[in-house]
Coordinates of C-alpha atoms in Angstrom, one line a residue:
Chain A
M1 CA -24.0 33.9 20.3
M2 CA -25.0 30.3 20.9
D3 CA -25.9 30.7 24.6
A4 CA -28.8 33.1 23.8
G5 CA -31.2 30.5 25.2
P6 CA -33.6 28.3 23.2
N7 CA -34.9 29.9 20.0
I8 CA -38.7 30.2 20.0
T9 CA -39.1 29.8 16.3
A10 CA -36.9 26.7 16.3
I11 CA -38.9 25.1 19.0
A12 CA -42.3 26.1 17.4
V13 CA -41.3 24.7 14.0
F14 CA -39.8 21.6 15.5
V15 CA -42.9 20.9 17.6
A16 CA -45.1 21.5 14.5
F17 CA -43.0 19.1 12.5
V18 CA -43.1 16.4 15.2
S19 CA -46.9 16.8 15.6
L20 CA -47.4 16.5 11.9
S21 CA -45.2 13.5 11.7
L22 CA -47.1 11.8 14.5
F23 CA -50.4 12.6 12.8
I24 CA -49.0 11.0 9.6
T25 CA -47.9 8.0 11.6
W26 CA -51.4 7.6 13.1
W27 CA -53.0 7.9 9.7
A28 CA -50.5 5.5 8.2
S29 CA -51.0 3.0 11.0
K30 CA -54.6 2.4 9.9
K31 CA -53.4 1.5 6.4
T32 CA -50.4 -0.7 7.5
H33 CA -51.4 -4.3 8.2
S34 CA -49.7 -6.7 5.7
A35 CA -46.0 -7.3 5.3
G36 CA -46.2 -5.6 1.9
E37 CA -47.8 -2.5 3.5
F38 CA -45.2 -2.5 6.2
Y39 CA -42.1 -2.8 4.1
T40 CA -43.1 -1.0 0.9
A41 CA -46.4 0.9 1.6
G42 CA -48.2 -1.6 -0.6
G43 CA -46.4 -0.3 -3.7
K44 CA -48.8 2.6 -3.8
I45 CA -46.5 5.6 -3.6
T46 CA -46.4 7.8 -6.8
G47 CA -43.3 8.5 -8.8
F48 CA -43.1 12.2 -7.7
Q49 CA -43.7 11.4 -4.0
N50 CA -41.1 8.7 -4.1
G51 CA -38.7 11.0 -5.9
L52 CA -39.0 13.5 -3.0
A53 CA -38.6 10.7 -0.5
L54 CA -35.5 9.4 -2.2
A55 CA -34.0 12.9 -2.4
G56 CA -34.9 13.3 1.2
D57 CA -33.1 10.1 2.1
F58 CA -29.9 11.5 0.7
M59 CA -30.3 15.1 1.8
S60 CA -29.3 14.2 5.3
A61 CA -27.9 16.5 7.9
A62 CA -24.5 15.2 6.7
T63 CA -25.0 16.7 3.2
F64 CA -26.8 19.9 4.3
L65 CA -24.6 20.8 7.2
G66 CA -21.5 18.8 6.4
L67 CA -21.0 19.9 2.8
T68 CA -21.6 23.6 3.4
G69 CA -18.9 23.3 6.1
L70 CA -16.6 21.5 3.7
A71 CA -17.1 24.2 1.1
F72 CA -16.1 26.7 3.7
I73 CA -12.9 24.8 4.6
G74 CA -12.0 23.0 1.3
G75 CA -13.3 25.6 -1.2
A76 CA -13.5 24.2 -4.7
D77 CA -12.6 20.7 -3.5
A78 CA -16.0 20.3 -1.8
M79 CA -17.4 20.1 -5.3
L80 CA -15.7 16.6 -5.7
Y81 CA -18.5 15.5 -3.3
T82 CA -21.5 17.4 -4.7
V83 CA -20.8 16.4 -8.3
A84 CA -20.1 12.7 -7.4
I85 CA -23.4 12.6 -5.4
T86 CA -25.4 13.9 -8.4
V87 CA -23.7 11.6 -10.9
S88 CA -24.2 8.6 -8.6
W89 CA -28.0 9.2 -8.7
A90 CA -28.1 9.4 -12.4
F91 CA -26.1 6.2 -12.5
I92 CA -28.6 4.5 -10.2
L93 CA -31.3 5.5 -12.6
F94 CA -29.6 4.2 -15.8
A95 CA -28.2 1.0 -14.4
F96 CA -30.5 -0.2 -11.6
A97 CA -34.0 1.4 -11.6
D98 CA -35.9 -0.8 -14.0
R99 CA -34.3 -4.1 -13.3
M100 CA -34.4 -3.7 -9.6
R101 CA -38.1 -2.8 -9.5
N102 CA -39.0 -5.7 -11.8
L103 CA -37.2 -8.4 -9.9
G104 CA -37.7 -7.3 -6.3
R105 CA -40.5 -7.1 -3.8
Y106 CA -39.4 -5.7 -0.4
T107 CA -35.6 -5.5 -0.2
F108 CA -32.6 -5.7 -2.6
A109 CA -32.0 -9.3 -1.3
D110 CA -35.0 -10.3 -3.4
V111 CA -33.0 -9.3 -6.4
V112 CA -29.7 -11.0 -5.6
A113 CA -31.6 -14.1 -4.4
Y114 CA -33.7 -14.3 -7.6
R115 CA -31.7 -17.0 -9.4
L116 CA -28.9 -17.6 -6.9
H117 CA -29.1 -19.8 -3.8
P118 CA -31.9 -18.0 -1.9
E119 CA -30.8 -18.6 1.7
R120 CA -27.1 -18.0 1.3
M121 CA -27.7 -14.8 -0.7
R122 CA -30.2 -13.5 1.9
V123 CA -27.8 -14.1 4.7
L124 CA -25.2 -12.1 2.7
A125 CA -27.6 -9.3 1.9
A126 CA -28.9 -9.1 5.5
A127 CA -25.3 -8.9 6.8
G128 CA -24.5 -6.3 4.1
T129 CA -27.6 -4.3 5.2
L130 CA -26.8 -4.4 8.9
T131 CA -23.1 -3.4 8.4
V132 CA -24.3 -0.4 6.4
A133 CA -27.4 0.5 8.5
V134 CA -26.0 0.3 12.0
P135 CA -22.9 2.6 11.5
Y136 CA -25.0 4.9 9.5
L137 CA -27.7 5.1 12.2
I138 CA -25.1 5.7 14.9
A139 CA -23.4 8.4 12.7
Q140 CA -26.7 10.2 12.3
M141 CA -27.6 9.9 15.9
V142 CA -24.3 11.0 17.3
G143 CA -24.4 14.0 14.8
A144 CA -28.0 14.7 15.9
G145 CA -27.1 14.5 19.6
S146 CA -24.3 17.1 19.3
L147 CA -26.3 19.3 17.0
I148 CA -29.4 19.4 19.2
E149 CA -27.2 19.9 22.2
T150 CA -25.9 23.1 20.6
L151 CA -29.1 24.3 19.0
F152 CA -31.7 23.6 21.6
N153 CA -29.7 23.3 24.9
I154 CA -31.0 19.7 25.3
P155 CA -28.4 17.4 26.9
Y156 CA -26.8 14.8 24.5
L157 CA -28.5 11.8 26.2
G158 CA -31.9 13.5 25.9
A159 CA -31.4 14.3 22.3
V160 CA -30.5 10.7 21.5
M161 CA -33.6 9.5 23.4
I162 CA -35.9 11.9 21.5
V163 CA -34.5 11.0 18.0
G164 CA -34.5 7.2 18.9
T165 CA -38.0 7.2 20.3
L166 CA -39.6 9.2 17.4
M167 CA -37.9 7.0 14.7
T168 CA -39.1 3.9 16.5
I169 CA -42.7 5.2 16.7
Y170 CA -42.7 6.1 13.0
V171 CA -41.5 2.7 11.8
V172 CA -43.3 0.4 14.3
F173 CA -46.7 2.0 13.8
G174 CA -46.6 3.5 10.4
G175 CA -44.1 1.3 8.5
M176 CA -43.0 2.5 5.1
L177 CA -46.1 4.7 4.5
A178 CA -45.3 6.8 7.5
T179 CA -41.6 6.8 6.8
T180 CA -42.2 7.9 3.3
W181 CA -44.5 10.8 4.2
V182 CA -42.3 12.0 7.0
Q183 CA -39.5 12.0 4.5
V184 CA -41.5 13.8 1.9
T185 CA -42.6 16.5 4.5
K186 CA -39.0 17.0 5.5
A187 CA -37.7 17.1 1.9
V188 CA -40.2 19.9 1.1
L189 CA -39.2 21.8 4.3
L190 CA -35.5 21.3 3.5
L191 CA -35.8 22.4 -0.1
A192 CA -37.8 25.4 0.9
G193 CA -35.4 26.3 3.7
G194 CA -32.3 25.7 1.5
T195 CA -33.8 27.8 -1.3
M196 CA -34.6 30.7 1.0
L197 CA -31.0 30.5 2.4
L198 CA -29.7 30.5 -1.2
V199 CA -31.8 33.5 -2.1
L200 CA -30.9 35.5 1.0
V201 CA -27.2 34.8 0.6
F202 CA -27.4 35.8 -3.1
A203 CA -29.3 39.0 -2.2
K204 CA -26.3 40.0 -0.1
F205 CA -24.3 40.2 -3.3
G206 CA -27.0 41.9 -5.4
F207 CA -27.8 38.5 -7.0
S208 CA -24.4 38.7 -8.8
I209 CA -22.5 35.4 -8.9
D210 CA -19.4 37.5 -9.9
T211 CA -19.6 39.7 -6.7
L212 CA -20.1 36.6 -4.5
F213 CA -17.1 34.7 -5.8
Q214 CA -15.0 37.9 -5.9
R215 CA -15.8 38.7 -2.3
A216 CA -15.0 35.1 -1.2
G217 CA -11.7 35.2 -3.0
D218 CA -10.8 38.6 -1.4
L219 CA -11.7 37.6 2.1
H220 CA -10.4 34.0 2.4
P221 CA -7.0 33.7 4.1
R222 CA -5.8 31.8 1.0
G223 CA -7.2 34.4 -1.3
R224 CA -8.3 33.1 -4.7
G225 CA -6.3 30.0 -3.7
V226 CA -9.6 28.8 -2.1
F227 CA -10.6 28.0 -5.7
L228 CA -7.6 25.8 -6.4
P229 CA -8.4 22.1 -6.4
G230 CA -6.1 19.7 -4.5
V231 CA -6.5 21.1 -1.0
L232 CA -8.4 18.1 0.4
Y233 CA -7.0 15.5 -1.9
N234 CA -4.1 15.8 -4.4
D235 CA -3.5 12.4 -5.8
P236 CA -5.6 10.5 -8.4
I237 CA -6.1 7.4 -6.3
S238 CA -7.8 9.3 -3.5
I239 CA -10.0 11.1 -5.9
I240 CA -11.1 8.0 -7.8
S241 CA -11.6 6.2 -4.5
L242 CA -13.8 9.1 -3.3
G243 CA -15.8 9.0 -6.6
L244 CA -16.3 5.2 -6.4
A245 CA -17.4 5.5 -2.7
F246 CA -20.3 7.7 -3.8
I247 CA -21.1 6.2 -7.2
C248 CA -21.0 2.6 -6.1
G249 CA -21.8 3.2 -2.4
T250 CA -25.1 5.1 -3.0
A251 CA -26.2 2.4 -5.4
G252 CA -25.6 -0.1 -2.5
L253 CA -27.4 1.7 0.3
P254 CA -30.2 -0.6 1.4
H255 CA -32.6 2.1 2.5
V256 CA -32.3 3.8 -0.9
L257 CA -32.8 0.5 -2.8
M258 CA -35.8 -0.4 -0.7
R259 CA -37.6 2.7 -2.1
F260 CA -37.6 1.2 -5.6
F261 CA -40.3 -1.2 -4.3
T262 CA -42.7 1.4 -2.9
V263 CA -44.0 2.4 -6.4
P264 CA -46.4 0.3 -8.6
D265 CA -44.1 -0.5 -11.5
A266 CA -40.7 0.0 -13.3
Q267 CA -41.9 3.1 -15.1
Q268 CA -42.8 4.8 -11.8
A269 CA -39.5 3.6 -10.3
R270 CA -37.7 5.2 -13.2
N271 CA -39.7 8.4 -13.0
S272 CA -39.1 8.7 -9.2
I273 CA -35.4 8.4 -9.6
G274 CA -35.6 10.9 -12.4
Y275 CA -37.2 13.4 -10.0
A276 CA -34.7 12.5 -7.3
V277 CA -31.8 13.3 -9.7
G278 CA -33.3 16.7 -10.4
I279 CA -33.9 17.6 -6.8
I280 CA -30.6 16.3 -5.6
G281 CA -28.7 18.0 -8.4
Y282 CA -30.3 21.3 -7.7
F283 CA -29.7 21.0 -3.9
Q284 CA -26.0 20.0 -4.4
A285 CA -25.5 23.0 -6.7
A286 CA -27.2 25.3 -4.2
I287 CA -25.1 24.0 -1.3
M288 CA -21.9 24.9 -3.2
I289 CA -23.0 28.4 -3.8
V290 CA -24.2 28.8 -0.2
G291 CA -20.9 27.4 1.1
I292 CA -18.8 29.8 -1.0
G293 CA -21.2 32.6 0.1
A294 CA -20.5 31.6 3.7
I295 CA -16.8 32.3 3.1
A296 CA -17.6 35.8 1.9
L297 CA -20.2 36.5 4.6
L298 CA -18.9 34.8 7.7
I299 CA -15.3 35.8 7.4
G300 CA -16.4 39.3 6.4
D301 CA -18.6 39.5 9.5
G302 CA -16.0 38.2 11.9
E303 CA -18.4 37.4 14.7
Y304 CA -18.6 33.7 13.8
V305 CA -14.9 33.1 13.1
D306 CA -12.1 33.1 15.6
E307 CA -8.6 34.5 15.1
A308 CA -7.3 31.3 13.5
G309 CA -10.1 31.4 10.9
R310 CA -12.0 28.5 12.6
I311 CA -15.8 28.6 12.7
T312 CA -17.5 28.9 16.1
G313 CA -19.0 25.5 17.1
G314 CA -17.2 23.6 14.3
A315 CA -17.6 23.4 10.5
N316 CA -21.0 21.8 10.7
M317 CA -22.4 25.0 12.1
V318 CA -21.6 27.0 8.9
S319 CA -25.1 27.0 7.4
I320 CA -26.7 27.5 10.8
H321 CA -24.6 30.7 11.5
L322 CA -25.2 31.8 7.9
S323 CA -28.9 31.5 8.3
R324 CA -28.8 33.7 11.4
L325 CA -26.6 36.3 9.7
V326 CA -28.7 36.6 6.5
G327 CA -32.2 35.9 8.0
G328 CA -32.2 36.9 11.6
E329 CA -33.4 34.9 14.6
V330 CA -36.7 33.6 13.0
F331 CA -34.9 32.2 9.9
F332 CA -32.2 30.8 12.1
G333 CA -34.8 29.0 14.1
L334 CA -36.4 27.6 11.0
I335 CA -33.2 26.2 9.6
A336 CA -32.2 24.7 13.0
A337 CA -35.6 23.0 13.2
V338 CA -35.3 21.7 9.6
A339 CA -31.9 20.3 10.4
F340 CA -33.4 18.4 13.3
A341 CA -36.3 17.2 11.2
T342 CA -33.9 16.0 8.5
I343 CA -32.1 13.7 10.9
L344 CA -35.4 12.3 12.2
A345 CA -36.7 11.4 8.7
V346 CA -33.4 9.9 7.6
V347 CA -32.9 7.6 10.6
A348 CA -36.5 6.3 10.2
G349 CA -35.7 5.1 6.7
I350 CA -32.5 3.4 7.7
L351 CA -34.1 1.8 10.7
L352 CA -36.9 0.3 8.5
S353 CA -34.3 -1.2 6.0
A354 CA -32.4 -2.8 8.9
S355 CA -35.6 -4.2 10.4
A356 CA -36.6 -5.6 7.0
A357 CA -33.2 -7.3 6.6
V358 CA -33.6 -9.0 10.0
A359 CA -37.3 -9.9 9.9
H360 CA -37.9 -10.5 6.2
D361 CA -34.6 -11.7 4.8
F362 CA -33.1 -13.4 7.8
Y363 CA -36.0 -14.6 9.9
A364 CA -38.9 -15.2 7.5
R365 CA -36.8 -16.4 4.5
V366 CA -33.8 -18.1 6.0
I367 CA -34.9 -19.4 9.5
R368 CA -38.5 -20.1 8.6
K369 CA -37.8 -20.7 4.9
G370 CA -40.9 -18.7 4.0
D371 CA -43.2 -20.7 6.2
I372 CA -44.6 -17.8 8.2
S373 CA -47.9 -15.9 8.1
D374 CA -48.1 -12.3 7.0
D375 CA -49.3 -11.2 10.5
A376 CA -46.4 -13.0 12.2
E377 CA -43.9 -11.5 9.8
V378 CA -45.1 -8.0 10.5
K379 CA -45.0 -8.7 14.3
V380 CA -41.4 -9.9 14.0
S381 CA -40.5 -6.7 12.0
R382 CA -41.9 -4.5 14.7
I383 CA -40.0 -6.4 17.4
A384 CA -36.8 -6.2 15.2
T385 CA -37.4 -2.4 14.8
V386 CA -37.6 -1.9 18.6
V387 CA -34.5 -4.0 19.3
I388 CA -32.4 -2.4 16.5
A389 CA -33.4 1.1 17.6
G390 CA -32.5 0.2 21.2
V391 CA -29.1 -1.1 20.2
A392 CA -28.5 2.0 18.0
M393 CA -29.4 4.3 20.9
G394 CA -27.2 2.5 23.3
L395 CA -24.2 2.5 20.9
S396 CA -24.8 6.3 20.2
V397 CA -24.4 7.0 23.9
L398 CA -21.3 4.8 24.1
F399 CA -19.7 6.3 21.0
Q400 CA -20.6 9.9 21.8
N401 CA -17.1 11.0 21.0
V402 CA -16.4 8.9 17.9
N403 CA -15.7 10.8 14.7
V404 CA -19.0 10.8 12.7
A405 CA -17.1 10.9 9.5
I406 CA -15.4 7.5 10.2
L407 CA -18.8 5.8 10.7
S408 CA -20.2 7.4 7.5
T409 CA -17.1 6.3 5.5
I410 CA -17.5 2.7 6.8
A411 CA -21.2 2.6 5.9
L412 CA -20.7 4.0 2.4
A413 CA -17.6 1.9 1.7
V414 CA -19.3 -1.3 2.8
A415 CA -22.3 -0.5 0.6
A416 CA -19.9 0.0 -2.3
S417 CA -17.8 -3.1 -1.7
V418 CA -20.3 -5.7 -0.4
N419 CA -23.8 -4.8 -1.7
F420 CA -23.0 -3.1 -5.0
P421 CA -20.8 -5.8 -6.7
A422 CA -23.4 -8.5 -5.8
I423 CA -26.3 -6.6 -7.1
F424 CA -24.5 -5.3 -10.2
L425 CA -23.2 -8.8 -11.3
A426 CA -26.5 -10.5 -10.4
L427 CA -28.3 -8.1 -12.7
F428 CA -25.9 -8.0 -15.6
W429 CA -23.6 -11.1 -15.7
S430 CA -25.0 -14.5 -16.5
G431 CA -21.9 -16.2 -15.2
L432 CA -22.4 -15.1 -11.5
T433 CA -22.7 -18.0 -9.1
T434 CA -23.7 -18.1 -5.5
R435 CA -20.2 -19.2 -4.4
G436 CA -18.7 -16.3 -6.3
A437 CA -21.1 -13.7 -4.9
V438 CA -20.6 -14.9 -1.3
A439 CA -16.8 -15.0 -1.6
G440 CA -16.7 -11.6 -3.2
G441 CA -19.0 -10.1 -0.5
V442 CA -16.9 -11.4 2.3
T443 CA -13.7 -10.2 0.5
G444 CA -15.2 -6.7 0.1
L445 CA -16.1 -6.5 3.8
V446 CA -12.8 -7.7 5.1
V447 CA -10.8 -5.4 2.7
V448 CA -12.9 -2.4 3.7
V449 CA -12.5 -3.0 7.4
V450 CA -8.8 -3.7 7.3
L451 CA -8.0 -0.7 5.0
I452 CA -10.1 1.7 7.1
I453 CA -8.3 0.6 10.3
L454 CA -4.9 1.1 8.5
S455 CA -6.0 4.4 7.0
P456 CA -5.2 7.9 8.5
T457 CA -8.7 8.2 10.0
I458 CA -8.1 5.4 12.5
W459 CA -4.4 4.5 12.4
V460 CA -3.3 8.0 12.9
N461 CA -6.2 10.0 14.4
V462 CA -7.5 7.3 16.7
L463 CA -4.6 5.0 17.4
G464 CA -2.0 7.8 17.5
N465 CA 0.5 6.3 15.1
A466 CA 2.7 8.7 13.2
N467 CA 2.1 7.5 9.7
A468 CA -0.8 5.5 8.2
I469 CA 0.0 2.2 6.6
F470 CA -2.8 2.8 4.0
P471 CA -2.5 6.4 3.1
Y472 CA -5.9 7.1 1.6
A473 CA -9.1 8.2 3.3
Y474 CA -11.4 6.0 1.2
P475 CA -10.6 2.3 0.6
T476 CA -13.1 1.9 -2.2
L477 CA -10.9 1.7 -5.2
F478 CA -9.1 -1.3 -3.7
S479 CA -12.1 -2.9 -1.9
V480 CA -14.5 -2.6 -4.8
A481 CA -11.9 -4.0 -7.3
A482 CA -11.0 -6.8 -4.9
A483 CA -14.7 -7.7 -4.4
F484 CA -15.3 -7.7 -8.2
A485 CA -12.2 -9.7 -8.9
V486 CA -12.8 -12.4 -6.3
T487 CA -16.5 -12.7 -7.3
I488 CA -15.6 -13.1 -11.0
I489 CA -12.7 -15.6 -10.5
I490 CA -14.6 -17.8 -8.1
S491 CA -17.7 -17.8 -10.3
L492 CA -15.7 -18.7 -13.4
T493 CA -14.0 -21.6 -11.6
D494 CA -17.1 -22.8 -9.8
G495 CA -18.0 -26.3 -11.1
S496 CA -20.6 -27.1 -8.5
E497 CA -24.1 -28.3 -9.2
R498 CA -25.5 -25.1 -7.8
A499 CA -23.4 -23.0 -10.2
A500 CA -25.1 -24.7 -13.1
T501 CA -28.5 -23.8 -11.7
D502 CA -27.4 -20.2 -11.0
R503 CA -26.2 -19.7 -14.6
A504 CA -29.2 -21.5 -16.1
G505 CA -31.5 -19.1 -14.3
F506 CA -30.2 -16.0 -16.1
P507 CA -32.3 -16.0 -19.3
A508 CA -35.6 -16.2 -17.3
Q509 CA -34.3 -13.5 -14.9
L510 CA -33.3 -11.3 -17.9
V511 CA -36.8 -11.5 -19.4
R512 CA -38.5 -10.8 -16.1
S513 CA -36.1 -7.9 -15.3
E514 CA -36.9 -6.2 -18.7
I515 CA -40.6 -6.7 -18.9
G516 CA -41.7 -7.0 -15.3
Chain B
M1 CA -40.4 -21.1 -19.0
S2 CA -41.2 -21.7 -22.6
D3 CA -43.0 -18.3 -22.6
E4 CA -39.7 -16.7 -21.5
A5 CA -37.7 -18.6 -24.1
D6 CA -40.2 -17.3 -26.7
I7 CA -39.8 -13.7 -25.6
L8 CA -36.1 -14.1 -25.5
A9 CA -36.0 -15.4 -29.1
D10 CA -38.2 -12.6 -30.4
P11 CA -36.1 -10.2 -32.6
E12 CA -38.2 -7.3 -31.4
F13 CA -37.4 -8.0 -27.8
Q14 CA -33.8 -8.4 -28.7
R15 CA -33.8 -5.1 -30.6
I16 CA -35.3 -3.2 -27.5
L17 CA -32.9 -5.0 -25.2
T18 CA -29.9 -3.8 -27.3
L19 CA -31.3 -0.3 -27.5
R20 CA -31.9 -0.1 -23.7
S21 CA -28.4 -1.4 -22.9
R22 CA -26.8 1.0 -25.3
W23 CA -28.5 3.9 -23.5
R24 CA -27.8 2.5 -20.1
W25 CA -24.1 2.0 -20.6
G26 CA -23.6 5.0 -22.9
L27 CA -25.1 7.5 -20.5
S28 CA -23.5 5.9 -17.4
G29 CA -20.1 5.9 -19.1
L30 CA -20.5 9.5 -20.3
L31 CA -21.3 10.9 -16.9
I32 CA -18.9 8.8 -14.8
G33 CA -16.2 9.5 -17.4
A34 CA -16.8 13.2 -17.3
Y35 CA -16.8 13.2 -13.5
L36 CA -13.5 11.3 -13.3
I37 CA -11.7 13.4 -16.0
W38 CA -12.9 16.6 -14.3
A39 CA -12.0 15.4 -10.8
V40 CA -8.6 14.0 -11.5
G41 CA -7.8 16.9 -14.0
G42 CA -8.0 19.3 -11.0
I43 CA -4.7 17.9 -9.7
Y44 CA -2.8 18.6 -12.8
Y45 CA -4.4 21.8 -14.1
S46 CA -5.2 23.4 -10.8
A47 CA -4.3 26.9 -11.9
A48 CA -6.6 26.7 -14.9
Y49 CA -9.4 25.4 -12.6
A50 CA -9.1 28.4 -10.4
A51 CA -9.0 30.9 -13.2
P52 CA -12.0 33.2 -13.6
F53 CA -14.7 31.7 -15.9
M54 CA -15.4 34.0 -18.9
G55 CA -14.7 37.2 -17.2
I56 CA -16.6 36.5 -13.9
A57 CA -15.1 35.5 -10.6
L58 CA -16.6 32.0 -10.7
P59 CA -13.7 29.7 -11.2
W60 CA -13.5 27.4 -14.3
G61 CA -13.3 24.2 -12.3
M62 CA -16.5 25.0 -10.4
A63 CA -18.3 26.1 -13.5
V64 CA -17.5 22.8 -15.2
G65 CA -18.6 21.0 -12.0
L66 CA -22.0 22.8 -12.2
V67 CA -22.2 21.9 -15.9
I68 CA -21.7 18.2 -15.0
I69 CA -24.5 18.5 -12.4
A70 CA -26.8 20.1 -15.0
L71 CA -25.8 17.4 -17.5
S72 CA -26.8 14.7 -15.0
I73 CA -30.2 16.2 -14.7
V74 CA -30.7 16.7 -18.4
L75 CA -29.6 13.2 -19.3
S76 CA -31.7 11.7 -16.6
I77 CA -34.8 13.4 -18.0
A78 CA -33.9 12.2 -21.5
Y79 CA -33.3 8.7 -20.3
V80 CA -36.7 8.5 -18.5
R81 CA -38.5 9.7 -21.7
I82 CA -36.6 7.4 -24.1
V83 CA -37.1 4.3 -22.0
N84 CA -40.7 5.1 -21.2
R85 CA -41.3 5.3 -24.9
L86 CA -39.4 2.1 -25.6
E87 CA -41.4 0.3 -22.9
A88 CA -44.7 1.5 -24.5
E89 CA -43.5 -0.1 -27.8
E90 CA -42.5 -3.2 -26.0
I91 CA -46.0 -3.6 -24.5
V92 CA -47.7 -3.0 -27.9
E93 CA -45.4 -5.7 -29.3
R94 CA -46.2 -8.2 -26.5
D95 CA -49.9 -7.7 -27.0
K96 CA -49.6 -8.5 -30.7
H97 CA -47.9 -11.8 -29.6
Q98 CA -50.7 -12.9 -27.4

């Protein structure tokens, strides 16, 4: 089925998307001069546009392709992910939206550095950003490379070059304005494509949710057992860890947090995340229905599933196969092109956040201590973008065969254990000191890395040991707890002069964070 | 600085601060609590989770999961409206001050 040659619709839709995105970049480049315009589109994005862009940041190929595949394999358990993702966005709205927007300018580092030691906190935040952004970029690009190889018959190296070059062009020339509009375009395409897929799948069952679930239960090798929870994880620690990885991790993703600053004020920040919750929630629910529909349709059809019940081309291909089955070659081409567009838009946002961490937080604020012209800072950002993109492309070629899930786990776990505790305590706890925040951040990072190495994903699957020393897939319950504990204990026992300044700064920060 | 001390001491500001934090932690706690209870509950009540939901083949566990997704959306809309209104009050209050 897959060797039928390049799909004309896929190529046409993809070329149209790339042309439109390059046009957007050209348009944005004429409006992008200052550092504020480069990092945050001058704060002129509206709440609704930003809501779409935020939702787009999270509706990556990993969620669209990965979660449908997971629903196919894990059945009901895939919902542990989709519900956690939606709840995490509502939590970001309640806890972070207002205060972040009122305190920050370009990056989340502005917020953690507000009353704490500016240089030390920015070094920590920049390190936290890069340890999230680089594995995330590589995960997306490796996934993109293999996907494009399968869908368009383009060699892996060529696919990585296309994705890497396009994301660099968007960010270098169009900054946040181009990145946002490319993301908005893709979000609309993905929502439209996903909704069409949902409707077409539903139509196969006469729009009856009863028939759809009945058929899935009848056809699955485990029968109605596919709806039993506990297939992927069956102990409370794994499940709580997974929940924390998404709830705290999403709230610590630098490219998501950066979008708070692209709107004019706290009210628009709040509105935009409100829109994002609605869009993401709808999409997550749709993915679950499509995934269960895939069980009924793909197993029923037989053409896409081998004797052992495995899906041709791997679990990530579930929604792609399904689109061909329910919508024919044209719809298949559309979905394939949208999946490609999704990856492009997501990597551009991550790249921009990494470049802001290096150029703004590290170079302009720490090395030059703020003594740098606007023009020079934008120039440094553009150089940083090219260098980071080059490194990510190189590493994607080197790590072609690495398990993408490991990289995504690392990125999310680091965001939850390093960035999240620092931001959370900086916003809400007057007792936080610089020494505490730095000690907690370093602890979080070390615990995450050590536990992931000792976990089944690396200790067993990569290093070939029989049993994992740390038996859980996600380290977050332990690493987040350790980071919080160390931050709080060190802050409480911190008698330094700086600690007094840190604590004394809280009332002023509180007023600013509430009224802007 | 004294401006900020003034605002901080203002009972109206304190009232709004308390209200906002009540909504912030109340809604966060409600949703995260609902998620954790639902997620961990699946291990202990798996048969009930897989049972058909009110006569249709949709399993109970997934139906409740969909409800938590819907609840996240509804509470988010409610929060945005409540806080937007509180903020409008706050601005009126601040203007009276000046």
